[in-house]
């Protein structure tokens, strides 16, 4: 995660990357992919593409990029990209 963070230039920013190697958080948030999908891509057990906006420990917004035949959100990740996520945050009020 540290190398990925360095690659993405998040050092000294408000963004923090966390690892979830045992999928404990993924399962607790109900974000585990269960779509059978093609076995070659290893979907089962992976974390969905999602973003959470939390303020002082309170979750305000959760967005997930997925579709019926696109469990990983690869075809349309727009909900979890910055622009789409900021729109969701603005709609909170």
PDB file as gemmi writes it, atoms N, CA and C in Angstrom:
CRYST1    1.000    1.000    1.000  90.00  90.00  90.00 P 1                      
ATOM      1  N   UNK A   1       0.820  -1.186   0.000  1.00  0.00           N  
ATOM      2  CA  UNK A   1       0.000   0.000   0.000  1.00  0.00           C  
ATOM      3  C   UNK A   1       0.868   1.256   0.000  1.00  0.00           C  
ATOM      4  N   UNK A   2       1.985   1.185   0.721  1.00  0.00           N  
ATOM      5  CA  UNK A   2       2.863   2.351   0.785  1.00  0.00           C  
ATOM      6  C   UNK A   2       3.403   2.702  -0.599  1.00  0.00           C  
ATOM      7  N   UNK A   3       3.827   1.685  -1.341  1.00  0.00           N  
ATOM      8  CA  UNK A   3       4.362   1.936  -2.680  1.00  0.00           C  
ATOM      9  C   UNK A   3       3.285   2.498  -3.604  1.00  0.00           C  
ATOM     10  N   UNK A   4       2.073   1.983  -3.490  1.00  0.00           N  
ATOM     11  CA  UNK A   4       0.974   2.472  -4.313  1.00  0.00           C  
ATOM     12  C   UNK A   4       0.683   3.929  -3.958  1.00  0.00           C  
ATOM     13  N   UNK A   5       0.679   4.239  -2.672  1.00  0.00           N  
ATOM     14  CA  UNK A   5       0.466   5.617  -2.230  1.00  0.00           C  
ATOM     15  C   UNK A   5       1.532   6.557  -2.760  1.00  0.00           C  
ATOM     16  N   UNK A   6       2.773   6.092  -2.721  1.00  0.00           N  
ATOM     17  CA  UNK A   6       3.865   6.921  -3.251  1.00  0.00           C  
ATOM     18  C   UNK A   6       3.686   7.133  -4.746  1.00  0.00           C  
ATOM     19  N   UNK A   7       3.294   6.071  -5.450  1.00  0.00           N  
ATOM     20  CA  UNK A   7       3.082   6.166  -6.888  1.00  0.00           C  
ATOM     21  C   UNK A   7       1.969   7.149  -7.216  1.00  0.00           C  
ATOM     22  N   UNK A   8       0.962   7.211  -6.360  1.00  0.00           N  
ATOM     23  CA  UNK A   8      -0.177   8.093  -6.598  1.00  0.00           C  
ATOM     24  C   UNK A   8       0.037   9.498  -6.034  1.00  0.00           C  
ATOM     25  N   UNK A   9       1.154   9.713  -5.341  1.00  0.00           N  
ATOM     26  CA  UNK A   9       1.487  11.044  -4.845  1.00  0.00           C  
ATOM     27  C   UNK A   9       0.613  11.530  -3.705  1.00  0.00           C  
ATOM     28  N   UNK A  10       0.216  10.627  -2.793  1.00  0.00           N  
ATOM     29  CA  UNK A  10      -0.669  11.051  -1.704  1.00  0.00           C  
ATOM     30  C   UNK A  10       0.061  11.459  -0.431  1.00  0.00           C  
ATOM     31  N   UNK A  11       1.391  11.352  -0.437  1.00  0.00           N  
ATOM     32  CA  UNK A  11       2.144  11.719   0.766  1.00  0.00           C  
ATOM     33  C   UNK A  11       1.801  13.143   1.191  1.00  0.00           C  
ATOM     34  N   UNK A  12       1.569  13.328   2.470  1.00  0.00           N  
ATOM     35  CA  UNK A  12       1.219  14.629   3.055  1.00  0.00           C  
ATOM     36  C   UNK A  12      -0.083  15.192   2.484  1.00  0.00           C  
ATOM     37  N   UNK A  13      -1.002  14.293   2.112  1.00  0.00           N  
ATOM     38  CA  UNK A  13      -2.318  14.745   1.672  1.00  0.00           C  
ATOM     39  C   UNK A  13      -3.350  14.194   2.654  1.00  0.00           C  
ATOM     40  N   UNK A  14      -4.609  14.466   2.403  1.00  0.00           N  
ATOM     41  CA  UNK A  14      -5.648  13.974   3.299  1.00  0.00           C  
ATOM     42  C   UNK A  14      -6.092  12.557   2.936  1.00  0.00           C  
ATOM     43  N   UNK A  15      -5.497  11.975   1.906  1.00  0.00           N  
ATOM     44  CA  UNK A  15      -5.850  10.630   1.465  1.00  0.00           C  
ATOM     45  C   UNK A  15      -4.977   9.610   2.193  1.00  0.00           C  
ATOM     46  N   UNK A  16      -5.617   8.540   2.651  1.00  0.00           N  
ATOM     47  CA  UNK A  16      -4.896   7.462   3.319  1.00  0.00           C  
ATOM     48  C   UNK A  16      -5.297   6.139   2.681  1.00  0.00           C  
ATOM     49  N   UNK A  17      -4.327   5.333   2.318  1.00  0.00           N  
ATOM     50  CA  UNK A  17      -4.602   4.002   1.794  1.00  0.00           C  
ATOM     51  C   UNK A  17      -4.485   3.005   2.938  1.00  0.00           C  
ATOM     52  N   UNK A  18      -5.405   2.066   2.984  1.00  0.00           N  
ATOM     53  CA  UNK A  18      -5.369   1.006   3.979  1.00  0.00           C  
ATOM     54  C   UNK A  18      -5.411  -0.338   3.271  1.00  0.00           C  
ATOM     55  N   UNK A  19      -4.693  -1.296   3.801  1.00  0.00           N  
ATOM     56  CA  UNK A  19      -4.730  -2.657   3.273  1.00  0.00           C  
ATOM     57  C   UNK A  19      -5.757  -3.458   4.062  1.00  0.00           C  
ATOM     58  N   UNK A  20      -6.337  -4.447   3.414  1.00  0.00           N  
ATOM     59  CA  UNK A  20      -7.320  -5.334   4.041  1.00  0.00           C  
ATOM     60  C   UNK A  20      -7.045  -6.763   3.578  1.00  0.00           C  
ATOM     61  N   UNK A  21      -5.855  -7.292   3.896  1.00  0.00           N  
ATOM     62  CA  UNK A  21      -5.446  -8.581   3.334  1.00  0.00           C  
ATOM     63  C   UNK A  21      -6.339  -9.757   3.710  1.00  0.00           C  
ATOM     64  N   UNK A  22      -6.993  -9.729   4.838  1.00  0.00           N  
ATOM     65  CA  UNK A  22      -7.886 -10.820   5.237  1.00  0.00           C  
ATOM     66  C   UNK A  22      -9.352 -10.496   4.925  1.00  0.00           C  
ATOM     67  N   UNK A  23      -9.602  -9.387   4.256  1.00  0.00           N  
ATOM     68  CA  UNK A  23     -10.943  -8.951   3.857  1.00  0.00           C  
ATOM     69  C   UNK A  23     -11.875  -8.726   5.040  1.00  0.00           C  
ATOM     70  N   UNK A  24     -11.332  -8.416   6.188  1.00  0.00           N  
ATOM     71  CA  UNK A  24     -12.176  -8.189   7.366  1.00  0.00           C  
ATOM     72  C   UNK A  24     -13.059  -6.945   7.194  1.00  0.00           C  
ATOM     73  N   UNK A  25     -12.465  -5.839   6.765  1.00  0.00           N  
ATOM     74  CA  UNK A  25     -13.243  -4.625   6.549  1.00  0.00           C  
ATOM     75  C   UNK A  25     -14.189  -4.804   5.370  1.00  0.00           C  
ATOM     76  N   UNK A  26     -13.710  -5.420   4.313  1.00  0.00           N  
ATOM     77  CA  UNK A  26     -14.538  -5.677   3.133  1.00  0.00           C  
ATOM     78  C   UNK A  26     -15.816  -6.405   3.510  1.00  0.00           C  
ATOM     79  N   UNK A  27     -15.686  -7.439   4.317  1.00  0.00           N  
ATOM     80  CA  UNK A  27     -16.857  -8.216   4.737  1.00  0.00           C  
ATOM     81  C   UNK A  27     -17.733  -7.428   5.714  1.00  0.00           C  
ATOM     82  N   UNK A  28     -17.119  -6.694   6.628  1.00  0.00           N  
ATOM     83  CA  UNK A  28     -17.888  -5.912   7.599  1.00  0.00           C  
ATOM     84  C   UNK A  28     -18.715  -4.826   6.913  1.00  0.00           C  
ATOM     85  N   UNK A  29     -18.207  -4.283   5.817  1.00  0.00           N  
ATOM     86  CA  UNK A  29     -18.922  -3.257   5.064  1.00  0.00           C  
ATOM     87  C   UNK A  29     -19.851  -3.846   4.000  1.00  0.00           C  
ATOM     88  N   UNK A  30     -19.888  -5.174   3.917  1.00  0.00           N  
ATOM     89  CA  UNK A  30     -20.685  -5.878   2.905  1.00  0.00           C  
ATOM     90  C   UNK A  30     -20.272  -5.453   1.500  1.00  0.00           C  
ATOM     91  N   UNK A  31     -18.968  -5.364   1.266  1.00  0.00           N  
ATOM     92  CA  UNK A  31     -18.441  -4.944  -0.027  1.00  0.00           C  
ATOM     93  C   UNK A  31     -17.687  -6.069  -0.739  1.00  0.00           C  
ATOM     94  N   UNK A  32     -17.905  -7.298  -0.317  1.00  0.00           N  
ATOM     95  CA  UNK A  32     -17.241  -8.433  -0.949  1.00  0.00           C  
ATOM     96  C   UNK A  32     -17.962  -8.804  -2.240  1.00  0.00           C  
ATOM     97  N   UNK A  33     -17.208  -8.965  -3.324  1.00  0.00           N  
ATOM     98  CA  UNK A  33     -17.793  -9.379  -4.595  1.00  0.00           C  
ATOM     99  C   UNK A  33     -18.210 -10.839  -4.483  1.00  0.00           C  
ATOM    100  N   UNK A  34     -19.446 -11.096  -4.877  1.00  0.00           N  
ATOM    101  CA  UNK A  34     -19.955 -12.464  -4.853  1.00  0.00           C  
ATOM    102  C   UNK A  34     -20.436 -12.909  -6.225  1.00  0.00           C  
ATOM    103  N   UNK A  35     -20.385 -12.029  -7.198  1.00  0.00           N  
ATOM    104  CA  UNK A  35     -20.780 -12.347  -8.574  1.00  0.00           C  
ATOM    105  C   UNK A  35     -19.891 -13.468  -9.095  1.00  0.00           C  
ATOM    106  N   UNK A  36     -20.466 -14.476  -9.744  1.00  0.00           N  
ATOM    107  CA  UNK A  36     -19.626 -15.586 -10.208  1.00  0.00           C  
ATOM    108  C   UNK A  36     -18.575 -15.157 -11.232  1.00  0.00           C  
ATOM    109  N   UNK A  37     -18.945 -14.232 -12.119  1.00  0.00           N  
ATOM    110  CA  UNK A  37     -17.983 -13.691 -13.083  1.00  0.00           C  
ATOM    111  C   UNK A  37     -17.112 -14.754 -13.720  1.00  0.00           C  
ATOM    112  N   UNK A  38     -16.221 -14.363 -14.569  1.00  0.00           N  
ATOM    113  CA  UNK A  38     -15.297 -15.348 -15.139  1.00  0.00           C  
ATOM    114  C   UNK A  38     -14.255 -15.753 -14.094  1.00  0.00           C  
ATOM    115  N   UNK A  39     -14.085 -17.046 -13.853  1.00  0.00           N  
ATOM    116  CA  UNK A  39     -13.124 -17.494 -12.829  1.00  0.00           C  
ATOM    117  C   UNK A  39     -11.699 -17.009 -13.073  1.00  0.00           C  
ATOM    118  N   UNK A  40     -11.378 -16.737 -14.324  1.00  0.00           N  
ATOM    119  CA  UNK A  40     -10.006 -16.345 -14.647  1.00  0.00           C  
ATOM    120  C   UNK A  40      -9.601 -15.017 -14.033  1.00  0.00           C  
ATOM    121  N   UNK A  41     -10.566 -14.175 -13.671  1.00  0.00           N  
ATOM    122  CA  UNK A  41     -10.215 -12.877 -13.111  1.00  0.00           C  
ATOM    123  C   UNK A  41     -10.300 -12.846 -11.589  1.00  0.00           C  
ATOM    124  N   UNK A  42     -10.709 -13.934 -10.981  1.00  0.00           N  
ATOM    125  CA  UNK A  42     -10.697 -14.030  -9.523  1.00  0.00           C  
ATOM    126  C   UNK A  42     -11.589 -13.026  -8.822  1.00  0.00           C  
ATOM    127  N   UNK A  43     -12.862 -12.974  -9.197  1.00  0.00           N  
ATOM    128  CA  UNK A  43     -13.768 -11.985  -8.618  1.00  0.00           C  
ATOM    129  C   UNK A  43     -14.181 -12.333  -7.196  1.00  0.00           C  
ATOM    130  N   UNK A  44     -14.524 -13.579  -6.945  1.00  0.00           N  
ATOM    131  CA  UNK A  44     -15.067 -13.977  -5.642  1.00  0.00           C  
ATOM    132  C   UNK A  44     -14.074 -13.610  -4.532  1.00  0.00           C  
ATOM    133  N   UNK A  45     -14.582 -12.901  -3.534  1.00  0.00           N  
ATOM    134  CA  UNK A  45     -13.754 -12.528  -2.389  1.00  0.00           C  
ATOM    135  C   UNK A  45     -13.051 -11.192  -2.523  1.00  0.00           C  
ATOM    136  N   UNK A  46     -13.020 -10.646  -3.720  1.00  0.00           N  
ATOM    137  CA  UNK A  46     -12.396  -9.329  -3.895  1.00  0.00           C  
ATOM    138  C   UNK A  46     -13.312  -8.245  -3.374  1.00  0.00           C  
ATOM    139  N   UNK A  47     -12.734  -7.116  -3.106  1.00  0.00           N  
ATOM    140  CA  UNK A  47     -13.488  -5.960  -2.626  1.00  0.00           C  
ATOM    141  C   UNK A  47     -14.095  -5.220  -3.812  1.00  0.00           C  
ATOM    142  N   UNK A  48     -15.344  -4.792  -3.646  1.00  0.00           N  
ATOM    143  CA  UNK A  48     -15.985  -3.975  -4.673  1.00  0.00           C  
ATOM    144  C   UNK A  48     -15.283  -2.627  -4.757  1.00  0.00           C  
ATOM    145  N   UNK A  49     -15.479  -1.953  -5.872  1.00  0.00           N  
ATOM    146  CA  UNK A  49     -14.940  -0.603  -6.061  1.00  0.00           C  
ATOM    147  C   UNK A  49     -15.924   0.360  -5.393  1.00  0.00           C  
ATOM    148  N   UNK A  50     -15.510   0.944  -4.264  1.00  0.00           N  
ATOM    149  CA  UNK A  50     -16.425   1.811  -3.542  1.00  0.00           C  
ATOM    150  C   UNK A  50     -15.683   2.977  -2.921  1.00  0.00           C  
ATOM    151  N   UNK A  51     -16.447   3.975  -2.511  1.00  0.00           N  
ATOM    152  CA  UNK A  51     -15.890   5.126  -1.807  1.00  0.00           C  
ATOM    153  C   UNK A  51     -16.857   5.496  -0.692  1.00  0.00           C  
ATOM    154  N   UNK A  52     -16.303   5.879   0.438  1.00  0.00           N  
ATOM    155  CA  UNK A  52     -17.097   6.275   1.594  1.00  0.00           C  
ATOM    156  C   UNK A  52     -16.690   7.678   2.015  1.00  0.00           C  
ATOM    157  N   UNK A  53     -17.679   8.513   2.252  1.00  0.00           N  
ATOM    158  CA  UNK A  53     -17.424   9.829   2.833  1.00  0.00           C  
ATOM    159  C   UNK A  53     -17.880   9.749   4.278  1.00  0.00           C  
ATOM    160  N   UNK A  54     -16.954   9.915   5.196  1.00  0.00           N  
ATOM    161  CA  UNK A  54     -17.263   9.880   6.624  1.00  0.00           C  
ATOM    162  C   UNK A  54     -16.771  11.164   7.273  1.00  0.00           C  
ATOM    163  N   UNK A  55     -17.559  11.660   8.208  1.00  0.00           N  
ATOM    164  CA  UNK A  55     -17.206  12.861   8.955  1.00  0.00           C  
ATOM    165  C   UNK A  55     -17.268  12.516  10.430  1.00  0.00           C  
ATOM    166  N   UNK A  56     -16.116  12.651  11.102  1.00  0.00           N  
ATOM    167  CA  UNK A  56     -16.025  12.350  12.534  1.00  0.00           C  
ATOM    168  C   UNK A  56     -16.613  10.984  12.866  1.00  0.00           C  
ATOM    169  N   UNK A  57     -16.298  10.000  12.028  1.00  0.00           N  
ATOM    170  CA  UNK A  57     -16.727   8.631  12.274  1.00  0.00           C  
ATOM    171  C   UNK A  57     -18.135   8.300  11.799  1.00  0.00           C  
ATOM    172  N   UNK A  58     -18.871   9.277  11.307  1.00  0.00           N  
ATOM    173  CA  UNK A  58     -20.228   9.030  10.815  1.00  0.00           C  
ATOM    174  C   UNK A  58     -20.200   8.933   9.297  1.00  0.00           C  
ATOM    175  N   UNK A  59     -20.697   7.814   8.778  1.00  0.00           N  
ATOM    176  CA  UNK A  59     -20.732   7.630   7.331  1.00  0.00           C  
ATOM    177  C   UNK A  59     -21.866   8.461   6.751  1.00  0.00           C  
ATOM    178  N   UNK A  60     -21.491   9.333   5.831  1.00  0.00           N  
ATOM    179  CA  UNK A  60     -22.453  10.233   5.196  1.00  0.00           C  
ATOM    180  C   UNK A  60     -22.899   9.707   3.831  1.00  0.00           C  
ATOM    181  N   UNK A  61     -21.964   9.166   3.067  1.00  0.00           N  
ATOM    182  CA  UNK A  61     -22.250   8.707   1.709  1.00  0.00           C  
ATOM    183  C   UNK A  61     -21.429   7.464   1.405  1.00  0.00           C  
ATOM    184  N   UNK A  62     -22.069   6.513   0.735  1.00  0.00           N  
ATOM    185  CA  UNK A  62     -21.380   5.328   0.221  1.00  0.00           C  
ATOM    186  C   UNK A  62     -21.780   5.194  -1.245  1.00  0.00           C  
ATOM    187  N   UNK A  63     -20.807   5.101  -2.124  1.00  0.00           N  
ATOM    188  CA  UNK A  63     -21.079   4.859  -3.539  1.00  0.00           C  
ATOM    189  C   UNK A  63     -20.302   3.623  -3.976  1.00  0.00           C  
ATOM    190  N   UNK A  64     -20.923   2.857  -4.856  1.00  0.00           N  
ATOM    191  CA  UNK A  64     -20.318   1.624  -5.360  1.00  0.00           C  
ATOM    192  C   UNK A  64     -20.393   1.662  -6.877  1.00  0.00           C  
ATOM    193  N   UNK A  65     -19.295   1.350  -7.520  1.00  0.00           N  
ATOM    194  CA  UNK A  65     -19.288   1.228  -8.979  1.00  0.00           C  
ATOM    195  C   UNK A  65     -19.402  -0.252  -9.311  1.00  0.00           C  
ATOM    196  N   UNK A  66     -20.579  -0.646  -9.756  1.00  0.00           N  
ATOM    197  CA  UNK A  66     -20.817  -2.028 -10.166  1.00  0.00           C  
ATOM    198  C   UNK A  66     -22.058  -2.061 -11.032  1.00  0.00           C  
ATOM    199  N   UNK A  67     -22.195  -3.100 -11.792  1.00  0.00           N  
ATOM    200  CA  UNK A  67     -23.380  -3.312 -12.611  1.00  0.00           C  
ATOM    201  C   UNK A  67     -23.698  -4.784 -12.643  1.00  0.00           C  
ATOM    202  N   UNK A  68     -24.871  -5.146 -13.180  1.00  0.00           N  
ATOM    203  CA  UNK A  68     -25.275  -6.558 -13.192  1.00  0.00           C  
ATOM    204  C   UNK A  68     -24.244  -7.480 -13.843  1.00  0.00           C  
ATOM    205  N   UNK A  69     -23.647  -7.033 -14.921  1.00  0.00           N  
ATOM    206  CA  UNK A  69     -22.627  -7.844 -15.592  1.00  0.00           C  
ATOM    207  C   UNK A  69     -21.240  -7.236 -15.455  1.00  0.00           C  
ATOM    208  N   UNK A  70     -21.083  -6.310 -14.523  1.00  0.00           N  
ATOM    209  CA  UNK A  70     -19.805  -5.622 -14.290  1.00  0.00           C  
ATOM    210  C   UNK A  70     -19.582  -5.477 -12.780  1.00  0.00           C  
ATOM    211  N   UNK A  71     -19.366  -6.603 -12.093  1.00  0.00           N  
ATOM    212  CA  UNK A  71     -19.255  -6.551 -10.634  1.00  0.00           C  
ATOM    213  C   UNK A  71     -18.060  -5.751 -10.120  1.00  0.00           C  
ATOM    214  N   UNK A  72     -17.051  -5.573 -10.952  1.00  0.00           N  
ATOM    215  CA  UNK A  72     -15.867  -4.823 -10.526  1.00  0.00           C  
ATOM    216  C   UNK A  72     -15.956  -3.339 -10.876  1.00  0.00           C  
ATOM    217  N   UNK A  73     -16.994  -2.946 -11.600  1.00  0.00           N  
ATOM    218  CA  UNK A  73     -17.143  -1.544 -11.971  1.00  0.00           C  
ATOM    219  C   UNK A  73     -16.139  -1.082 -13.002  1.00  0.00           C  
ATOM    220  N   UNK A  74     -15.563  -2.016 -13.740  1.00  0.00           N  
ATOM    221  CA  UNK A  74     -14.549  -1.650 -14.733  1.00  0.00           C  
ATOM    222  C   UNK A  74     -15.141  -0.883 -15.914  1.00  0.00           C  
ATOM    223  N   UNK A  75     -16.366  -1.240 -16.323  1.00  0.00           N  
ATOM    224  CA  UNK A  75     -16.977  -0.584 -17.479  1.00  0.00           C  
ATOM    225  C   UNK A  75     -17.431   0.840 -17.164  1.00  0.00           C  
ATOM    226  N   UNK A  76     -17.856   1.058 -15.916  1.00  0.00           N  
ATOM    227  CA  UNK A  76     -18.317   2.392 -15.528  1.00  0.00           C  
ATOM    228  C   UNK A  76     -17.962   2.674 -14.062  1.00  0.00           C  
ATOM    229  N   UNK A  77     -16.718   3.105 -13.816  1.00  0.00           N  
ATOM    230  CA  UNK A  77     -16.307   3.412 -12.448  1.00  0.00           C  
ATOM    231  C   UNK A  77     -16.678   4.826 -12.003  1.00  0.00           C  
ATOM    232  N   UNK A  78     -17.484   5.537 -12.795  1.00  0.00           N  
ATOM    233  CA  UNK A  78     -17.704   6.966 -12.584  1.00  0.00           C  
ATOM    234  C   UNK A  78     -18.209   7.337 -11.191  1.00  0.00           C  
ATOM    235  N   UNK A  79     -19.015   6.491 -10.564  1.00  0.00           N  
ATOM    236  CA  UNK A  79     -19.556   6.833  -9.237  1.00  0.00           C  
ATOM    237  C   UNK A  79     -18.454   6.972  -8.195  1.00  0.00           C  
ATOM    238  N   UNK A  80     -17.374   6.216  -8.370  1.00  0.00           N  
ATOM    239  CA  UNK A  80     -16.302   6.225  -7.368  1.00  0.00           C  
ATOM    240  C   UNK A  80     -15.092   7.053  -7.783  1.00  0.00           C  
ATOM    241  N   UNK A  81     -15.135   7.627  -8.965  1.00  0.00           N  
ATOM    242  CA  UNK A  81     -14.070   8.543  -9.370  1.00  0.00           C  
ATOM    243  C   UNK A  81     -14.344   9.904  -8.739  1.00  0.00           C  
ATOM    244  N   UNK A  82     -13.337  10.731  -8.671  1.00  0.00           N  
ATOM    245  CA  UNK A  82     -13.435  12.003  -7.943  1.00  0.00           C  
ATOM    246  C   UNK A  82     -14.670  12.814  -8.314  1.00  0.00           C  
ATOM    247  N   UNK A  83     -14.923  13.029  -9.595  1.00  0.00           N  
ATOM    248  CA  UNK A  83     -16.034  13.880 -10.012  1.00  0.00           C  
ATOM    249  C   UNK A  83     -17.380  13.320  -9.537  1.00  0.00           C  
ATOM    250  N   UNK A  84     -17.600  12.033  -9.766  1.00  0.00           N  
ATOM    251  CA  UNK A  84     -18.854  11.418  -9.351  1.00  0.00           C  
ATOM    252  C   UNK A  84     -19.009  11.368  -7.847  1.00  0.00           C  
ATOM    253  N   UNK A  85     -17.911  11.097  -7.154  1.00  0.00           N  
ATOM    254  CA  UNK A  85     -17.965  11.022  -5.701  1.00  0.00           C  
ATOM    255  C   UNK A  85     -18.236  12.398  -5.096  1.00  0.00           C  
ATOM    256  N   UNK A  86     -17.621  13.429  -5.643  1.00  0.00           N  
ATOM    257  CA  UNK A  86     -17.876  14.783  -5.153  1.00  0.00           C  
ATOM    258  C   UNK A  86     -19.332  15.191  -5.392  1.00  0.00           C  
ATOM    259  N   UNK A  87     -19.905  14.765  -6.504  1.00  0.00           N  
ATOM    260  CA  UNK A  87     -21.322  15.038  -6.758  1.00  0.00           C  
ATOM    261  C   UNK A  87     -22.181  14.374  -5.680  1.00  0.00           C  
ATOM    262  N   UNK A  88     -21.852  13.131  -5.332  1.00  0.00           N  
ATOM    263  CA  UNK A  88     -22.610  12.412  -4.295  1.00  0.00           C  
ATOM    264  C   UNK A  88     -22.489  13.115  -2.951  1.00  0.00           C  
ATOM    265  N   UNK A  89     -21.302  13.615  -2.635  1.00  0.00           N  
ATOM    266  CA  UNK A  89     -21.103  14.331  -1.379  1.00  0.00           C  
ATOM    267  C   UNK A  89     -21.923  15.618  -1.359  1.00  0.00           C  
ATOM    268  N   UNK A  90     -21.920  16.348  -2.468  1.00  0.00           N  
ATOM    269  CA  UNK A  90     -22.697  17.585  -2.555  1.00  0.00           C  
ATOM    270  C   UNK A  90     -24.188  17.320  -2.394  1.00  0.00           C  
ATOM    271  N   UNK A  91     -24.655  16.148  -2.805  1.00  0.00           N  
ATOM    272  CA  UNK A  91     -26.077  15.812  -2.723  1.00  0.00           C  
ATOM    273  C   UNK A  91     -26.494  15.373  -1.312  1.00  0.00           C  
ATOM    274  N   UNK A  92     -25.545  15.280  -0.387  1.00  0.00           N  
ATOM    275  CA  UNK A  92     -25.858  14.838   0.971  1.00  0.00           C  
ATOM    276  C   UNK A  92     -26.847  15.766   1.668  1.00  0.00           C  
ATOM    277  N   UNK A  93     -26.746  17.025   1.375  1.00  0.00           N  
ATOM    278  CA  UNK A  93     -27.576  18.004   2.094  1.00  0.00           C  
ATOM    279  C   UNK A  93     -28.942  18.166   1.489  1.00  0.00           C  
TER     280      UNK A  93                                                      
END                                                                             
